[in-house]
Coordinates of C-alpha atoms in Angstrom, one line a residue:
Chain H
M1 CA -33.8 -37.9 31.2
E2 CA -31.1 -35.2 31.8
K3 CA -29.5 -37.6 34.2
A4 CA -28.7 -40.1 31.4
A5 CA -26.3 -37.5 29.8
L6 CA -24.7 -36.9 33.1
I7 CA -24.1 -40.5 33.9
L8 CA -22.6 -41.2 30.5
L9 CA -20.4 -38.1 30.9
T10 CA -19.1 -39.2 34.3
I11 CA -18.3 -42.8 33.1
G12 CA -16.5 -41.3 30.1
V13 CA -14.4 -38.9 32.1
L14 CA -13.6 -41.6 34.6
F15 CA -12.2 -43.9 31.9
N16 CA -10.2 -41.1 30.3
F17 CA -8.6 -40.4 33.6
L18 CA -7.9 -44.2 34.1
G19 CA -6.2 -44.1 30.7
T20 CA -3.9 -41.3 32.0
V21 CA -3.1 -43.3 35.1
A22 CA -2.3 -46.4 33.1
L23 CA 0.2 -44.4 31.0
Y24 CA 2.2 -43.8 34.2
R25 CA 1.6 -47.0 36.1
F26 CA 2.4 -49.8 33.6
P27 CA 6.0 -50.9 33.1
D28 CA 6.5 -51.1 29.3
V29 CA 5.2 -50.0 25.9
Y30 CA 2.8 -52.9 25.4
T31 CA 1.0 -52.8 28.7
R32 CA 0.8 -49.0 28.3
L33 CA -0.8 -49.5 24.9
H34 CA -3.3 -51.8 26.5
G35 CA -4.3 -49.3 29.1
T36 CA -4.4 -46.2 26.9
T37 CA -6.0 -47.6 23.8
K38 CA -8.9 -49.3 25.6
C39 CA -9.5 -46.7 28.2
T40 CA -9.3 -43.6 26.0
T41 CA -11.4 -45.1 23.2
F42 CA -14.1 -46.3 25.6
G43 CA -14.0 -43.0 27.5
S44 CA -14.3 -40.9 24.4
I45 CA -17.2 -43.0 23.1
F46 CA -19.0 -42.4 26.4
T47 CA -18.4 -38.6 26.5
S48 CA -19.5 -38.3 22.9
A49 CA -22.6 -40.4 23.6
A50 CA -23.4 -37.9 26.4
V51 CA -23.0 -35.1 23.8
V52 CA -25.4 -36.9 21.4
V53 CA -28.0 -37.6 24.1
Y54 CA -27.9 -34.0 25.3
A55 CA -28.1 -32.6 21.7
L56 CA -31.1 -34.8 20.9
Q57 CA -32.8 -33.6 24.1
M58 CA -32.2 -30.0 23.1
Y59 CA -33.6 -30.8 19.6
L60 CA -36.7 -32.3 21.1
R61 CA -37.1 -29.2 23.3
T62 CA -36.3 -26.4 20.8
G63 CA -36.7 -28.1 17.4
E64 CA -33.7 -26.4 15.9
G65 CA -32.0 -28.3 13.1
R66 CA -28.4 -27.6 14.2
F67 CA -28.7 -30.1 17.0
T68 CA -29.4 -33.0 14.7
T69 CA -26.5 -31.9 12.6
L70 CA -24.3 -31.9 15.7
S71 CA -25.4 -35.4 16.6
V72 CA -24.7 -36.8 13.1
H73 CA -21.3 -35.2 13.0
V74 CA -20.4 -36.5 16.4
V75 CA -21.4 -40.1 15.4
L76 CA -19.1 -39.8 12.3
A77 CA -16.2 -38.6 14.4
I78 CA -16.7 -41.6 16.8
L79 CA -16.7 -44.0 13.9
A80 CA -13.5 -42.5 12.6
L81 CA -12.0 -42.8 16.1
L82 CA -13.2 -46.4 16.5
I83 CA -11.5 -47.5 13.3
S84 CA -8.3 -45.5 13.5
N85 CA -7.4 -46.0 17.2
P86 CA -6.8 -49.8 17.3
T87 CA -5.1 -49.7 14.0
G88 CA -2.7 -47.1 15.3
A89 CA -2.1 -49.1 18.4
H90 CA -1.3 -52.2 16.3
A91 CA 1.1 -50.2 14.2
I92 CA 2.9 -48.9 17.3
A93 CA 3.2 -52.3 18.8
R94 CA 4.6 -53.9 15.6
A95 CA 7.0 -51.0 15.2
A96 CA 8.1 -51.3 18.8
H97 CA 8.8 -55.0 18.5
R98 CA 10.6 -54.8 15.2
S99 CA 12.8 -51.9 16.5
G100 CA 13.9 -54.2 19.4
V101 CA 11.9 -53.0 22.4
L102 CA 11.1 -56.2 24.2
P103 CA 8.3 -56.6 26.7
K104 CA 9.4 -56.4 30.3
Y105 CA 8.6 -59.1 32.8
A106 CA 7.2 -61.3 30.0
V107 CA 6.7 -64.9 30.8
V108 CA 6.7 -65.9 27.1
D109 CA 7.6 -64.2 23.8
R110 CA 6.7 -66.4 20.9
L111 CA 7.3 -63.7 18.3
A112 CA 11.0 -63.3 19.3
E113 CA 11.4 -67.1 19.4
D114 CA 10.0 -67.4 15.9
H115 CA 12.2 -64.6 14.6
R116 CA 15.2 -66.5 15.9
K117 CA 14.0 -69.8 14.5
K118 CA 13.7 -68.3 11.0
G119 CA 17.2 -66.9 11.3
G120 CA 16.0 -63.4 10.7
V121 CA 17.0 -60.4 12.7
S122 CA 16.3 -61.3 16.3
A123 CA 14.0 -58.6 17.5
Chain A
M1 CA -18.0 -50.1 -5.3
V2 CA -18.3 -50.3 -1.5
I3 CA -15.7 -47.5 -1.2
F4 CA -17.7 -45.4 -3.6
V5 CA -21.0 -45.8 -1.7
L6 CA -19.3 -45.2 1.7
S7 CA -17.6 -42.0 0.5
V8 CA -20.8 -40.6 -1.0
A9 CA -22.7 -41.4 2.2
A10 CA -20.1 -39.8 4.4
Y11 CA -20.0 -36.7 2.3
L12 CA -23.7 -36.3 2.2
L13 CA -24.0 -36.9 6.0
L14 CA -21.4 -34.2 6.6
A15 CA -23.0 -31.7 4.1
W16 CA -26.6 -32.4 5.4
S17 CA -27.8 -29.7 7.7
G18 CA -31.4 -30.3 8.6
G19 CA -33.1 -29.5 5.4
G20 CA -32.9 -31.0 1.9
I21 CA -29.7 -31.6 -0.1
D22 CA -28.6 -29.2 -2.8
P23 CA -28.2 -31.0 -6.2
I24 CA -24.7 -29.4 -6.5
E25 CA -23.7 -31.0 -3.2
A26 CA -24.9 -34.4 -4.5
G27 CA -22.9 -33.9 -7.7
I28 CA -19.7 -33.1 -5.6
A29 CA -20.4 -36.2 -3.5
V30 CA -20.6 -38.5 -6.6
A31 CA -17.5 -36.9 -8.1
L32 CA -15.5 -37.3 -4.9
G33 CA -16.8 -40.9 -4.4
G34 CA -15.5 -41.7 -7.9
V35 CA -12.1 -40.2 -7.1
M36 CA -11.9 -42.3 -3.9
A37 CA -12.9 -45.5 -5.7
G38 CA -10.4 -44.8 -8.5
L39 CA -7.6 -44.1 -6.0
A40 CA -8.3 -47.4 -4.2
R41 CA -8.2 -49.2 -7.5
A42 CA -5.0 -47.6 -8.6
W43 CA -3.3 -48.5 -5.3
N44 CA -4.5 -52.0 -5.3
P45 CA -5.0 -53.2 -8.9
G46 CA -6.4 -56.6 -7.8
R47 CA -9.7 -54.9 -6.7
S48 CA -12.7 -55.3 -9.0
W49 CA -15.9 -53.5 -9.3
T50 CA -18.0 -56.0 -7.5
L51 CA -21.2 -55.6 -5.5
A52 CA -20.1 -58.2 -2.9
G53 CA -19.3 -55.5 -0.3
L54 CA -22.8 -54.2 -0.5
N55 CA -24.6 -57.4 0.4
P56 CA -27.1 -56.2 3.0
L57 CA -27.0 -59.5 4.9
R58 CA -23.3 -59.0 5.7
W59 CA -24.0 -55.4 6.8
V60 CA -26.8 -56.7 9.1
K61 CA -24.5 -59.3 10.5
F62 CA -21.8 -56.6 11.0
I63 CA -24.2 -54.3 12.9
L64 CA -25.3 -57.3 15.0
F65 CA -21.7 -58.1 15.8
L66 CA -21.0 -54.4 16.8
A67 CA -24.1 -54.3 18.9
F68 CA -23.8 -57.4 21.0
P69 CA -20.5 -59.4 21.3
F70 CA -18.3 -56.5 20.5
L71 CA -19.8 -54.0 22.9
W72 CA -20.0 -56.6 25.6
G73 CA -16.4 -57.6 25.1
M74 CA -15.3 -54.0 25.1
T75 CA -17.1 -53.3 28.4
K76 CA -15.5 -56.4 30.0
A77 CA -12.1 -55.2 28.6
N78 CA -12.4 -51.8 30.2
V79 CA -13.4 -53.1 33.6
D80 CA -10.6 -55.6 33.4
V81 CA -8.0 -52.9 32.5
A82 CA -9.4 -50.7 35.2
Y83 CA -8.9 -53.5 37.7
R84 CA -5.3 -54.0 36.5
V85 CA -4.5 -50.3 36.6
I86 CA -5.7 -50.1 40.2
T87 CA -4.1 -53.3 41.6
G88 CA -1.1 -53.5 39.3
K89 CA -1.4 -57.3 38.9
I90 CA 0.0 -58.2 35.5
R91 CA 1.6 -61.3 33.9
P92 CA 2.4 -60.2 30.3
G93 CA 3.6 -62.2 27.4
I94 CA 3.3 -62.6 23.6
V95 CA 1.5 -65.8 22.4
R96 CA 1.0 -67.2 18.9
I97 CA -2.4 -68.1 17.5
D98 CA -3.4 -69.6 14.1
S99 CA -6.7 -68.0 13.4
G100 CA -7.5 -70.0 10.2
L101 CA -8.8 -66.8 8.6
K102 CA -8.3 -66.1 4.9
G103 CA -8.8 -62.7 3.3
S104 CA -7.3 -59.4 4.4
L105 CA -10.6 -57.8 5.4
A106 CA -11.5 -60.6 7.9
Q107 CA -8.0 -60.6 9.2
A108 CA -8.0 -56.8 9.7
M109 CA -11.4 -56.9 11.4
L110 CA -10.3 -59.6 13.8
A111 CA -7.1 -57.7 14.6
N112 CA -9.0 -54.6 15.5
S113 CA -11.5 -56.5 17.5
I114 CA -8.7 -58.3 19.4
T115 CA -7.1 -55.0 20.3
L116 CA -10.2 -53.5 21.8
T117 CA -11.2 -56.6 23.9
P118 CA -10.1 -58.1 27.2
G119 CA -6.4 -58.1 27.9
T120 CA -5.2 -58.7 24.3
L121 CA -3.3 -56.6 21.8
T122 CA -2.3 -57.7 18.3
V123 CA 1.4 -57.2 17.8
D124 CA 2.1 -58.8 14.5
V125 CA 0.3 -60.7 11.8
D126 CA 2.2 -63.2 9.7
D127 CA 0.1 -63.7 6.5
S128 CA 2.8 -65.3 4.4
G129 CA 1.3 -68.8 4.9
E130 CA -2.2 -70.1 4.0
T131 CA -3.9 -68.4 6.9
G132 CA -3.2 -65.5 9.2
V133 CA -1.0 -66.2 12.2
Y134 CA -1.5 -63.7 15.0
Y135 CA 1.1 -62.7 17.6
I136 CA -0.9 -61.4 20.5
H137 CA 0.3 -59.5 23.5
W138 CA -1.7 -60.9 26.4
I139 CA -1.7 -59.0 29.7
N140 CA -2.5 -62.0 31.9
V141 CA -1.0 -65.2 30.4
T142 CA -2.6 -68.3 31.9
D143 CA -1.5 -70.7 29.2
E144 CA 1.6 -70.4 27.0
D145 CA 0.0 -72.1 24.0
P146 CA -3.6 -71.1 24.2
S147 CA -6.5 -72.0 22.0
E148 CA -8.5 -69.5 20.0
E149 CA -11.5 -69.6 22.3
S150 CA -9.6 -68.8 25.5
V151 CA -8.1 -65.6 24.0
Y152 CA -10.8 -64.0 21.9
G153 CA -13.9 -66.1 22.4
S154 CA -16.3 -66.0 19.5
F155 CA -14.7 -63.2 17.5
G156 CA -13.0 -65.6 15.0
R157 CA -16.4 -67.1 14.1
W158 CA -17.9 -63.7 13.7
A159 CA -15.1 -62.4 11.5
R160 CA -15.6 -65.5 9.3
R161 CA -19.3 -64.9 9.1
V162 CA -19.1 -61.2 8.3
A163 CA -16.1 -60.8 6.1
G164 CA -15.1 -64.4 5.2
Chain E
M1 CA -27.4 -25.7 34.6
I2 CA -26.4 -29.1 33.0
I3 CA -24.1 -27.4 30.5
S4 CA -21.6 -26.5 33.3
Y5 CA -21.1 -30.2 33.9
F6 CA -20.0 -30.5 30.3
A7 CA -17.6 -27.6 30.9
W8 CA -16.2 -29.4 33.9
A9 CA -15.8 -32.7 32.0
A10 CA -13.9 -30.7 29.3
A11 CA -11.6 -29.3 32.0
V12 CA -10.8 -32.8 33.4
T13 CA -10.2 -34.2 29.9
G14 CA -7.9 -31.3 29.2
F15 CA -6.1 -31.9 32.4
C16 CA -5.6 -35.6 31.4
A17 CA -4.2 -34.5 28.1
L18 CA -1.7 -32.2 29.8
A19 CA -0.7 -34.9 32.3
M20 CA 0.2 -37.2 29.4
V21 CA 2.8 -34.7 28.3
G22 CA 4.9 -36.0 31.2
R23 CA 5.2 -39.4 29.6
L24 CA 5.9 -37.7 26.2
I25 CA 8.9 -36.0 27.7
A26 CA 10.1 -38.8 30.1
G27 CA 9.3 -42.0 28.1
P28 CA 12.4 -44.1 28.1
T29 CA 12.0 -45.3 24.5
V30 CA 10.7 -43.8 21.3
P31 CA 7.6 -46.1 21.1
D32 CA 6.6 -44.9 24.6
R33 CA 6.5 -41.4 23.3
V34 CA 4.5 -42.4 20.3
V35 CA 1.9 -44.0 22.7
A36 CA 1.7 -40.8 24.7
L37 CA 1.3 -38.7 21.6
D38 CA -1.5 -41.0 20.3
S39 CA -3.4 -40.8 23.6
I40 CA -3.0 -37.0 23.7
N41 CA -4.6 -36.9 20.2
T42 CA -7.5 -39.0 21.3
M43 CA -8.0 -36.9 24.4
V44 CA -8.0 -33.7 22.3
I45 CA -10.6 -35.2 20.0
A46 CA -12.8 -36.0 23.0
L47 CA -12.2 -32.5 24.3
M48 CA -13.2 -30.9 21.0
I49 CA -16.5 -32.9 20.9
I50 CA -17.4 -31.9 24.4
L51 CA -16.5 -28.2 23.8
S52 CA -18.6 -28.2 20.6
L53 CA -21.7 -28.6 22.8
V54 CA -20.5 -26.0 25.4
Y55 CA -19.7 -23.4 22.8
D56 CA -22.6 -24.5 20.6
S57 CA -20.6 -24.7 17.4
V58 CA -20.9 -27.6 14.9
I59 CA -17.7 -26.6 13.1
M60 CA -15.6 -27.9 16.1
V61 CA -16.8 -31.4 15.4
D62 CA -15.7 -31.1 11.8
V63 CA -12.3 -30.0 13.0
A64 CA -12.2 -33.0 15.3
I65 CA -12.9 -35.4 12.4
V66 CA -10.1 -33.8 10.3
Y67 CA -7.8 -33.9 13.4
A68 CA -8.6 -37.7 13.9
A69 CA -7.7 -38.4 10.2
L70 CA -4.5 -36.4 10.5
S71 CA -3.4 -37.9 13.8
F72 CA -4.0 -41.4 12.4
V73 CA -1.8 -40.6 9.4
G74 CA 0.8 -39.1 11.7
T75 CA 0.9 -42.1 14.0
M76 CA 1.2 -44.5 11.1
F77 CA 4.0 -42.5 9.7
I78 CA 6.0 -42.3 12.9
A79 CA 5.4 -46.0 13.5
R80 CA 6.8 -46.8 10.0
H81 CA 9.8 -44.5 10.8
V82 CA 10.4 -46.3 14.1
E83 CA 10.3 -49.7 12.2
G84 CA 13.0 -48.4 9.9
G85 CA 11.0 -48.0 6.7
V86 CA 11.1 -44.3 6.0

């Protein structure tokens, strides 16, 4: 049973590390956002799941109430992260496109085309 | 009303520490929930005190959505991104999709789901028309004018079912 | 002891957060820097949650929740500034 926490922890750390690599490897803001938002959210969920699993095991072993408190608080923190992270990524992507940072190596950019069609500021 | 209930629940969960709950804590929770609901109403006067957000069927559907299609999509997304990080094969572009969704809650939910699922990232939402038009950054463009299904699968149907 | 694995995981996560500072400094455009900052915030939250188990203190998770809320507000505000609103 202790193995479960370790496996979750390893997967989480691996994905957090991949997020860091993505930040350096991808060529422009949008692809970097892809890498970091997905990998760090997923990785953080897994490391926190490991914490919850381990804390519940400790609760079953010792019966101390603070371990359940810890699990409940960790779950709340994860929910906050799960809602706020994609919203933040969306805000950054929109701000980047409106401030004129265009995607590199893009094969198609409908948003810029539609801006031009409407006669607005061509982003 | 749903904001009130969620605030009270969040406060009580944070204040709960193993044993029972102090009546004073419960009073603080209700007062803070009232402040939150009042602020939400002052900010957005169109809101009304309905119980529609508390319909248990919708919450069950929401949890089902989180448990199966969402979690599966997120796992696929991460394996996909890991593959692209390692090999460096990308073909990015921004595509336009008319989702046919009305209502800001459904649109927001779909936008967040899109961001966390395979190869897609919501860049802009144009909700000036009847329905929300999404501009989605797609990391591996296979079709320049794609259909809903090919980009985000069943999420549109789920968003309509849960929040529509 | 299994808890030492959690300490190692915390160390690797902290290293990742430090490594992201490079992109924060080097990023060619402002949005690049915001992306780096946002990821650093997420990593710090994950780090705090792991360390709360290692140091056995629930208060660290509470700090992490508040940190998540503040970093979200910060990211939204910077994004709005980049867009040209504020």
